[in-house]
Amino acid sequence: MTGDSAWLGFQRLPEVTVHASGALAQTIRAELRQTRRVRTDVQVAVCIMTRVRETPLWREVEAALPEHGLGVEGFVVVRRGNDLVVAAEGGHGLLYGYFYLLRYFEWMSGDFTVVEQPAVPIRMLDHWDQLSGAVERGYSGRSIFFRDGSVVPDLTRVRAYARLLASIGINAVALANADLPEVARLAAVFREYGIAVSLSVEFTDDPSDERVARWWSATISRVYDAVPDFGGLVVRAGRDAEGANLLARAVAPYGGTVFWRYSGDEQAHDWRDRGTDRARAAYDHLIPLDGRFEENVVLQVKHGPTDFQVREPMSPLLGELQETVFALELQVTQEYSGQQQDLCYLAPWWREILQFDTTGGGGTTVADRIGAIVAVSNVGDAPNWTGHKLAQSNLYAFGRLAWEPAADPVSLLHEWAAATFAMDDRTRSELVTIMSGSWRTYERYTAPLGVGFMVTPQTHYGPSVNGYEYSGRGTYHFADRYGVGVDRTVKTGSGFTGQYPEPLAGTYEDVTTCPDELLLFFHHVAYDHVLHNGSTVLQHIYDTHFQGYAEVEAMVARWRVIAERFEPVVRENITARFEAQLVNAREWRDQVNTFFYRLSGVPDTHRRTIHG
């Protein structure tokens, strides 16, 4: 069983001539054998640059080359009349060029020249799959890789997954640490699509012990003997530079990388103490280590200072790390944004993150500064890969934004929908309308003004306003009868705003300039504090939660109009999840509004029903 074809089900190509050799050229030929044909007079050639003069457009291709070349993964597409050439310097670029052709061919018209190169060199998905087959923070069934302590015997579905990832430009995956022959089996499948496999490991040894260094060196040598293109190691809970550097020295002779993933603040916090702040932890721990890591260590930094909340500020580390290569970590699997039960298209949020000005003054963006982009994957053995059919859009958008961080999320949604469903343009536009604003809708009926962690403990699905407030993991809203929000200012709070450079620090420090959507993340304010939009904080909470639920009702209504145009299995999957989302949104609306009404005693000015 391979699962559904996702966004690779409906594209067509004419006959294509391949002027290249090697493993990835063979993959392209295999792809062409299973691609549906379209009748056209266009003559298409896919060629390596050393053979480009075998094509009629070689002069145009050579003229289009960037001054410093295409690199390992770049490609050029040139069309003149009925001739079309895709060219690259190597197999990886040729494979990505082929998938570009597959994605856009039926939309291509007229003469054009396109040059594509990825903005970020490493584009990776982390899979927190366990050897038992369970998936940590997975919402789409069990693992496609592992079952009962070992790799699954049939890798057909793994190959289909590798194909999906290559088509959106993913070039690396991290998997659980299985037996070496089993790792080699998986790596061989991913290699067919230009994807390097890394292993997720725990590191709890003493890095000063020479025996530890020798053991890791010998172990890594055996790994590279079995998997010559092994990507490296991902340490999920990295703490100190010495451990990272020991591993980095072990993989360095083979060109490997160590992804040192800071695990966050693990110390217990006394909720009575307003001076403690989980948001500070990553910066406080890692900035003193900046510059102390080996060159092949990549610090893996979560995009926000807490934990993938539906709205939080950018981590100050994304602007303040100066001497260490770092990766931006996102979360495709929707742990805190609906768990692939509620529709929540995250690409608009990710683009905001990638385009965020880390200086606050017209300087470098997050996308400009990162050496890699990583996300926790959202796939499992559900027939449609992601549980919610529409959640496939997040996986697609992650890959496309990792390649081009400035891509328009709505355009990506149109791309994905057109490739995924056989439908007319009007239906596609309606589906895109339903989906494109779903992140904002989710934010409205869940988290007000930057408050996070109002979720059910452990499961993280559904509302529990005080679920984590007294848990020892930090405090997140500090709501009392007079006001709400966490004071993270330098002047009177935890000092977190001081971790940003000016003018960002000053913007966040001042309650009058702090963006409304982050107000309660940075400030404790009275319920009658007036936002920039003229509403009071409390009225905004009421309004947005009523609005968010109403928007889900509207989404469901619009879906019902077009649902019959989809295949029954798709229609039933999406309809069931919309019905569950409506229930969830109602619970969020009523529990949050009732909590603040009971606490403040201030009614809704529009006299809507709040359950006091």
PDB file of N, CA and C in Angstrom, residues 253-308:
ATOM      1  N   PRO A 253      35.098  13.836   9.348  1.00  0.00           N
ATOM      2  CA  PRO A 253      35.886  13.269   8.238  1.00  0.00           C
ATOM      3  C   PRO A 253      35.042  12.794   7.069  1.00  0.00           C
ATOM      4  N   TYR A 254      33.754  12.609   7.301  1.00  0.00           N
ATOM      5  CA  TYR A 254      32.874  12.088   6.254  1.00  0.00           C
ATOM      6  C   TYR A 254      31.944  13.157   5.697  1.00  0.00           C
ATOM      7  N   GLY A 255      32.118  14.392   6.154  1.00  0.00           N
ATOM      8  CA  GLY A 255      31.253  15.470   5.692  1.00  0.00           C
ATOM      9  C   GLY A 255      29.914  15.525   6.385  1.00  0.00           C
ATOM     10  N   GLY A 256      29.787  14.895   7.552  1.00  0.00           N
ATOM     11  CA  GLY A 256      28.513  14.843   8.259  1.00  0.00           C
ATOM     12  C   GLY A 256      28.244  16.083   9.098  1.00  0.00           C
ATOM     13  N   THR A 257      27.015  16.227   9.509  1.00  0.00           N
ATOM     14  CA  THR A 257      26.559  17.372  10.289  1.00  0.00           C
ATOM     15  C   THR A 257      25.905  16.886  11.577  1.00  0.00           C
ATOM     16  N   VAL A 258      26.091  17.634  12.644  1.00  0.00           N
ATOM     17  CA  VAL A 258      25.392  17.379  13.902  1.00  0.00           C
ATOM     18  C   VAL A 258      24.369  18.491  14.108  1.00  0.00           C
ATOM     19  N   PHE A 259      23.104  18.109  14.191  1.00  0.00           N
ATOM     20  CA  PHE A 259      22.035  19.053  14.518  1.00  0.00           C
ATOM     21  C   PHE A 259      21.806  18.968  16.022  1.00  0.00           C
ATOM     22  N   TRP A 260      22.158  20.032  16.708  1.00  0.00           N
ATOM     23  CA  TRP A 260      22.089  20.090  18.169  1.00  0.00           C
ATOM     24  C   TRP A 260      20.829  20.848  18.524  1.00  0.00           C
ATOM     25  N   ARG A 261      19.820  20.098  18.909  1.00  0.00           N
ATOM     26  CA  ARG A 261      18.485  20.662  19.113  1.00  0.00           C
ATOM     27  C   ARG A 261      18.303  20.995  20.584  1.00  0.00           C
ATOM     28  N   TYR A 262      18.332  22.281  20.902  1.00  0.00           N
ATOM     29  CA  TYR A 262      18.133  22.676  22.294  1.00  0.00           C
ATOM     30  C   TYR A 262      16.746  22.271  22.739  1.00  0.00           C
ATOM     31  N   SER A 263      16.663  21.579  23.864  1.00  0.00           N
ATOM     32  CA  SER A 263      15.403  20.958  24.272  1.00  0.00           C
ATOM     33  C   SER A 263      14.479  21.887  25.027  1.00  0.00           C
ATOM     34  N   GLY A 264      14.923  23.083  25.349  1.00  0.00           N
ATOM     35  CA  GLY A 264      14.076  24.009  26.088  1.00  0.00           C
ATOM     36  C   GLY A 264      14.372  23.964  27.574  1.00  0.00           C
ATOM     37  N   ASP A 265      13.631  24.768  28.294  1.00  0.00           N
ATOM     38  CA  ASP A 265      13.843  24.908  29.729  1.00  0.00           C
ATOM     39  C   ASP A 265      13.207  23.739  30.464  1.00  0.00           C
ATOM     40  N   GLU A 266      14.037  22.885  31.062  1.00  0.00           N
ATOM     41  CA  GLU A 266      13.522  21.706  31.745  1.00  0.00           C
ATOM     42  C   GLU A 266      13.391  21.905  33.256  1.00  0.00           C
ATOM     43  N   GLN A 267      13.889  23.008  33.772  1.00  0.00           N
ATOM     44  CA  GLN A 267      13.788  23.202  35.207  1.00  0.00           C
ATOM     45  C   GLN A 267      12.360  23.565  35.603  1.00  0.00           C
ATOM     46  N   ALA A 268      11.987  23.164  36.822  1.00  0.00           N
ATOM     47  CA  ALA A 268      10.651  23.476  37.316  1.00  0.00           C
ATOM     48  C   ALA A 268      10.574  24.943  37.704  1.00  0.00           C
ATOM     49  N   HIS A 269       9.433  25.549  37.403  1.00  0.00           N
ATOM     50  CA  HIS A 269       9.204  26.943  37.761  1.00  0.00           C
ATOM     51  C   HIS A 269       8.135  27.025  38.840  1.00  0.00           C
ATOM     52  N   ASP A 270       8.360  27.863  39.804  1.00  0.00           N
ATOM     53  CA  ASP A 270       7.352  28.122  40.823  1.00  0.00           C
ATOM     54  C   ASP A 270       6.378  29.155  40.273  1.00  0.00           C
ATOM     55  N   TRP A 271       5.133  28.759  40.109  1.00  0.00           N
ATOM     56  CA  TRP A 271       4.154  29.674  39.509  1.00  0.00           C
ATOM     57  C   TRP A 271       3.919  30.924  40.358  1.00  0.00           C
ATOM     58  N   ARG A 272       4.331  30.851  41.623  1.00  0.00           N
ATOM     59  CA  ARG A 272       4.166  32.016  42.496  1.00  0.00           C
ATOM     60  C   ARG A 272       5.179  33.109  42.183  1.00  0.00           C
ATOM     61  N   ASP A 273       6.247  32.740  41.511  1.00  0.00           N
ATOM     62  CA  ASP A 273       7.358  33.663  41.264  1.00  0.00           C
ATOM     63  C   ASP A 273       7.228  34.248  39.858  1.00  0.00           C
ATOM     64  N   ARG A 274       6.843  35.500  39.770  1.00  0.00           N
ATOM     65  CA  ARG A 274       6.663  36.132  38.453  1.00  0.00           C
ATOM     66  C   ARG A 274       7.981  36.465  37.777  1.00  0.00           C
ATOM     67  N   GLY A 275       9.081  36.286  38.479  1.00  0.00           N
ATOM     68  CA  GLY A 275      10.369  36.596  37.868  1.00  0.00           C
ATOM     69  C   GLY A 275      10.925  35.474  37.016  1.00  0.00           C
ATOM     70  N   THR A 276      10.404  34.244  37.183  1.00  0.00           N
ATOM     71  CA  THR A 276      10.883  33.131  36.359  1.00  0.00           C
ATOM     72  C   THR A 276      10.149  33.141  35.028  1.00  0.00           C
ATOM     73  N   ASP A 277      10.838  32.715  33.976  1.00  0.00           N
ATOM     74  CA  ASP A 277      10.261  32.853  32.641  1.00  0.00           C
ATOM     75  C   ASP A 277      10.870  31.823  31.709  1.00  0.00           C
ATOM     76  N   ARG A 278      10.069  30.865  31.306  1.00  0.00           N
ATOM     77  CA  ARG A 278      10.534  29.835  30.375  1.00  0.00           C
ATOM     78  C   ARG A 278      11.003  30.428  29.047  1.00  0.00           C
ATOM     79  N   ALA A 279      10.396  31.536  28.636  1.00  0.00           N
ATOM     80  CA  ALA A 279      10.742  32.135  27.348  1.00  0.00           C
ATOM     81  C   ALA A 279      12.203  32.563  27.275  1.00  0.00           C
ATOM     82  N   ARG A 280      12.808  32.866  28.423  1.00  0.00           N
ATOM     83  CA  ARG A 280      14.196  33.328  28.442  1.00  0.00           C
ATOM     84  C   ARG A 280      15.206  32.197  28.224  1.00  0.00           C
ATOM     85  N   ALA A 281      14.792  30.959  28.447  1.00  0.00           N
ATOM     86  CA  ALA A 281      15.735  29.874  28.665  1.00  0.00           C
ATOM     87  C   ALA A 281      16.698  29.630  27.507  1.00  0.00           C
ATOM     88  N   ALA A 282      16.175  29.546  26.283  1.00  0.00           N
ATOM     89  CA  ALA A 282      17.033  29.202  25.151  1.00  0.00           C
ATOM     90  C   ALA A 282      18.138  30.238  24.949  1.00  0.00           C
ATOM     91  N   TYR A 283      17.771  31.502  25.001  1.00  0.00           N
ATOM     92  CA  TYR A 283      18.754  32.584  24.836  1.00  0.00           C
ATOM     93  C   TYR A 283      19.779  32.543  25.963  1.00  0.00           C
ATOM     94  N   ASP A 284      19.309  32.446  27.196  1.00  0.00           N
ATOM     95  CA  ASP A 284      20.219  32.441  28.344  1.00  0.00           C
ATOM     96  C   ASP A 284      21.205  31.285  28.269  1.00  0.00           C
ATOM     97  N   HIS A 285      20.753  30.158  27.743  1.00  0.00           N
ATOM     98  CA  HIS A 285      21.621  28.983  27.681  1.00  0.00           C
ATOM     99  C   HIS A 285      22.582  29.019  26.497  1.00  0.00           C
ATOM    100  N   LEU A 286      22.087  29.460  25.325  1.00  0.00           N
ATOM    101  CA  LEU A 286      22.862  29.289  24.102  1.00  0.00           C
ATOM    102  C   LEU A 286      23.742  30.475  23.726  1.00  0.00           C
ATOM    103  N   ILE A 287      23.355  31.680  24.055  1.00  0.00           N
ATOM    104  CA  ILE A 287      24.182  32.824  23.673  1.00  0.00           C
ATOM    105  C   ILE A 287      25.589  32.741  24.270  1.00  0.00           C
ATOM    106  N   PRO A 288      25.768  32.310  25.519  1.00  0.00           N
ATOM    107  CA  PRO A 288      27.133  32.161  26.031  1.00  0.00           C
ATOM    108  C   PRO A 288      27.953  31.101  25.288  1.00  0.00           C
ATOM    109  N   LEU A 289      27.279  30.205  24.566  1.00  0.00           N
ATOM    110  CA  LEU A 289      27.976  29.158  23.809  1.00  0.00           C
ATOM    111  C   LEU A 289      28.252  29.562  22.366  1.00  0.00           C
ATOM    112  N   ASP A 290      27.741  30.708  21.938  1.00  0.00           N
ATOM    113  CA  ASP A 290      27.903  31.152  20.554  1.00  0.00           C
ATOM    114  C   ASP A 290      29.392  31.259  20.216  1.00  0.00           C
ATOM    115  N   GLY A 291      29.793  30.562  19.143  1.00  0.00           N
ATOM    116  CA  GLY A 291      31.194  30.578  18.740  1.00  0.00           C
ATOM    117  C   GLY A 291      32.009  29.440  19.308  1.00  0.00           C
ATOM    118  N   ARG A 292      31.427  28.618  20.169  1.00  0.00           N
ATOM    119  CA  ARG A 292      32.160  27.528  20.787  1.00  0.00           C
ATOM    120  C   ARG A 292      31.888  26.182  20.129  1.00  0.00           C
ATOM    121  N   PHE A 293      31.105  26.186  19.045  1.00  0.00           N
ATOM    122  CA  PHE A 293      30.758  24.936  18.376  1.00  0.00           C
ATOM    123  C   PHE A 293      31.648  24.705  17.161  1.00  0.00           C
ATOM    124  N   GLU A 294      31.891  23.434  16.841  1.00  0.00           N
ATOM    125  CA  GLU A 294      32.594  23.075  15.615  1.00  0.00           C
ATOM    126  C   GLU A 294      31.806  23.559  14.402  1.00  0.00           C
ATOM    127  N   GLU A 295      32.495  23.711  13.278  1.00  0.00           N
ATOM    128  CA  GLU A 295      31.864  24.274  12.085  1.00  0.00           C
ATOM    129  C   GLU A 295      30.725  23.405  11.549  1.00  0.00           C
ATOM    130  N   ASN A 296      30.777  22.115  11.813  1.00  0.00           N
ATOM    131  CA  ASN A 296      29.723  21.231  11.290  1.00  0.00           C
ATOM    132  C   ASN A 296      28.632  20.941  12.316  1.00  0.00           C
ATOM    133  N   VAL A 297      28.524  21.807  13.317  1.00  0.00           N
ATOM    134  CA  VAL A 297      27.388  21.772  14.246  1.00  0.00           C
ATOM    135  C   VAL A 297      26.366  22.816  13.798  1.00  0.00           C
ATOM    136  N   VAL A 298      25.119  22.403  13.729  1.00  0.00           N
ATOM    137  CA  VAL A 298      24.019  23.311  13.427  1.00  0.00           C
ATOM    138  C   VAL A 298      23.092  23.337  14.636  1.00  0.00           C
ATOM    139  N   LEU A 299      22.961  24.501  15.270  1.00  0.00           N
ATOM    140  CA  LEU A 299      22.006  24.638  16.367  1.00  0.00           C
ATOM    141  C   LEU A 299      20.598  24.681  15.789  1.00  0.00           C
ATOM    142  N   GLN A 300      19.735  23.823  16.292  1.00  0.00           N
ATOM    143  CA  GLN A 300      18.366  23.760  15.795  1.00  0.00           C
ATOM    144  C   GLN A 300      17.479  24.554  16.745  1.00  0.00           C
ATOM    145  N   VAL A 301      16.987  25.709  16.286  1.00  0.00           N
ATOM    146  CA  VAL A 301      16.304  26.677  17.144  1.00  0.00           C
ATOM    147  C   VAL A 301      14.828  26.747  16.775  1.00  0.00           C
ATOM    148  N   LYS A 302      13.963  26.510  17.753  1.00  0.00           N
ATOM    149  CA  LYS A 302      12.525  26.667  17.515  1.00  0.00           C
ATOM    150  C   LYS A 302      12.212  28.117  17.168  1.00  0.00           C
ATOM    151  N   HIS A 303      11.222  28.314  16.307  1.00  0.00           N
ATOM    152  CA  HIS A 303      10.968  29.669  15.797  1.00  0.00           C
ATOM    153  C   HIS A 303      10.533  30.641  16.874  1.00  0.00           C
ATOM    154  N   GLY A 304       9.925  30.137  17.932  1.00  0.00           N
ATOM    155  CA  GLY A 304       9.487  31.007  19.018  1.00  0.00           C
ATOM    156  C   GLY A 304      10.169  30.636  20.319  1.00  0.00           C
ATOM    157  N   PRO A 305      10.054  31.480  21.329  1.00  0.00           N
ATOM    158  CA  PRO A 305      10.742  31.227  22.589  1.00  0.00           C
ATOM    159  C   PRO A 305      10.049  30.220  23.488  1.00  0.00           C
ATOM    160  N   THR A 306       8.824  29.808  23.146  1.00  0.00           N
ATOM    161  CA  THR A 306       8.163  28.812  23.983  1.00  0.00           C
ATOM    162  C   THR A 306       8.095  27.486  23.235  1.00  0.00           C
ATOM    163  N   ASP A 307       6.969  27.162  22.591  1.00  0.00           N
ATOM    164  CA  ASP A 307       6.899  25.828  21.986  1.00  0.00           C
ATOM    165  C   ASP A 307       5.816  25.753  20.923  1.00  0.00           C
ATOM    166  N   PHE A 308       6.063  26.325  19.759  1.00  0.00           N
ATOM    167  CA  PHE A 308       5.196  26.183  18.594  1.00  0.00           C
ATOM    168  C   PHE A 308       3.749  26.613  18.858  1.00  0.00           C
TER     169      PHE A 308
END
